[in-house]
Amino acid sequence: MAETPFIIQEHQFQRIKNILARLCVECAARVVFLVDRDGQPIAFHGDIGDMDTTSFSSLAAGNVAATSSMAKLIGEDAFPGVVHEGERESIYISVIGRSLLVIVFDERSTVGLVKIRAKRTSFEIAALLDEATHDSDQYRINKNTFFSEITDEDIDSLFS
Amino acid sequence: MTFINYASREINCKIVYYGPGLCGKTTNLQYIYDSTAPQAKGKLISLATETDRTLFFDFMPLELGTVRGFKTRFHLYTVPGQVYYDASRKLILKGVDGVVFVADSQDERMDANIESLYNLEENLSSQGYDLKQLPYVLQLNKRDLPNVTPLEELTEELGRKGEPIFEAVATNGTGVFDTLKAVAKQVLTELRKG
Ligand SMILES: Nc1nc2c(ncn2[C@@H]2O[C@H](COP(=O)(O)OP(=O)(O)OP(=O)(O)O)[C@@H](O)[C@H]2O)c(=O)[nH]1
Ligand SMILES: [Mg+2]
């Protein structure tokens, strides 16, 4: 059995967007992403240019998955934060429960600043995601949902 | 794990192609990529060795269309088939919604198929999944080669639960989309069941 779906409602999505927007300003970042640990993009704010955000999200998740496993091999529980520093652009990834907060920044900011601001925001995001998780479960229990109304024809029409 | 966003009206699902080294997992994705309209797909990301063996994963997002106003997007992943990349395979199975097992039909790869399928069942159960409960399709690939094991024998040896089985030649696309459709359909049907 696959896990229960994770559902984000509109109002939660809006709140996430607001949090990311504020964080982006606070740490003078280029762009801030929230990504599911499995690699699904949840939301972002900032200047993405022509960046492929879907690929970026899946690679961020792969990156954290690999470093977390490395942590276990050396007796650490996890690396809660991962930094990649480049010549101009850098990336900070912070693990927040089931999600990853990914901050892309350049020389206008510093790792120190980004870490502090990310940490403060992470509590807010964790609470919001907990709420969404709880709602997702409720949503499934209340059987009369949108999904139970999907018909065979709906599914077949995707493949015609 | 299926991810549903009501704000952007999207359903995102994760499908993983599993199987022994060189069975044709990456070739499946490559074919899907090459024959899909640009607006329906994202980039094909391949984390591969110098010799084009998958090192960590291949990844490609694919949009199939809308169901009741929701865009359905499938995130397709392949695992590295080589035995010693087991740690990576485990990671990629996290959050999986559906699995395609690509078997290499050549006689001399029978043992590798059996071993890889066993490895899949183990890695799934170590994460709390059960192959029997998961959307699942078996693809018998490389049917164009002369030294292939007969269909019945492969089915007998590799079949697990009356799953859909497709013969394929991934290099020319035979059976590739039938396989994908069959697993995608099961994933969406699972979603409906709730
Ligand atoms: N004849 C034939 N060759 C195939 C077929 N499918 C794949 N191949 C070839 O088999 C080789 C390996 O294919 P890949 O798709 O890279 O195999 P893989 O399963 O991704 O291998 P790993 O990444 O090591 O796990 C390539 O040379 C393919 O061209 C097929 O149906 N018939
Ligand atoms: Mg490969």
CSV table of C-alpha atoms in Angstrom, one decimal, chain A residues 1-5 140 143 145 147-148 150-152 155, chain B residues 1-2 4 11 13 74 96-99 129-136 161 182-194:
chain,number,residue,atom,x,y,z
A,1,MET,CA,0.0,0.0,0.0
A,2,ALA,CA,1.4,3.4,-1.0
A,3,GLU,CA,1.4,6.1,1.7
A,4,THR,CA,-1.6,8.3,2.1
A,5,PRO,CA,-1.5,11.3,-0.2
A,140,ARG,CA,-9.3,10.8,3.5
A,143,LYS,CA,-14.9,9.7,2.2
A,145,THR,CA,-14.0,13.5,-1.6
A,147,PHE,CA,-11.1,11.6,-5.6
A,148,SER,CA,-13.7,9.0,-5.1
A,150,ILE,CA,-12.9,10.0,-10.4
A,151,THR,CA,-14.3,7.5,-13.0
A,152,ASP,CA,-12.7,4.9,-15.2
A,155,ILE,CA,-8.5,7.9,-16.1
B,1,MET,CA,3.7,9.5,-1.9
B,2,THR,CA,1.1,11.3,-4.0
B,4,ILE,CA,-1.9,17.0,-4.2
B,11,ILE,CA,-1.5,15.8,-8.6
B,13,CYS,CA,2.9,10.8,-8.3
B,74,PHE,CA,4.2,11.7,-13.0
B,96,VAL,CA,7.1,5.6,-4.3
B,97,ASP,CA,3.5,5.3,-5.7
B,98,GLY,CA,4.1,2.7,-8.3
B,99,VAL,CA,6.8,0.3,-9.5
B,129,TYR,CA,5.7,-1.2,1.7
B,130,ASP,CA,4.4,-4.5,0.3
B,131,LEU,CA,4.9,-5.2,-3.3
B,132,LYS,CA,1.6,-7.1,-3.3
B,133,GLN,CA,-0.3,-3.9,-2.3
B,134,LEU,CA,1.5,-1.5,-4.5
B,135,PRO,CA,0.7,-0.5,-8.1
B,136,TYR,CA,3.0,-2.7,-10.0
B,161,LYS,CA,0.4,-11.4,-8.2
B,182,ALA,CA,-0.6,0.3,-17.0
B,183,VAL,CA,1.2,1.5,-13.9
B,184,ALA,CA,-0.1,5.1,-14.1
B,185,LYS,CA,-3.6,3.8,-14.3
B,186,GLN,CA,-3.1,1.7,-11.2
B,187,VAL,CA,-1.7,4.6,-9.3
B,188,LEU,CA,-4.7,6.8,-10.1
B,189,THR,CA,-7.1,4.0,-9.3
B,190,GLU,CA,-5.4,3.6,-6.0
B,191,LEU,CA,-5.9,7.3,-5.3
B,192,ARG,CA,-9.6,7.0,-6.0
B,193,LYS,CA,-9.9,4.1,-3.5
B,194,GLY,CA,-8.5,6.4,-0.8
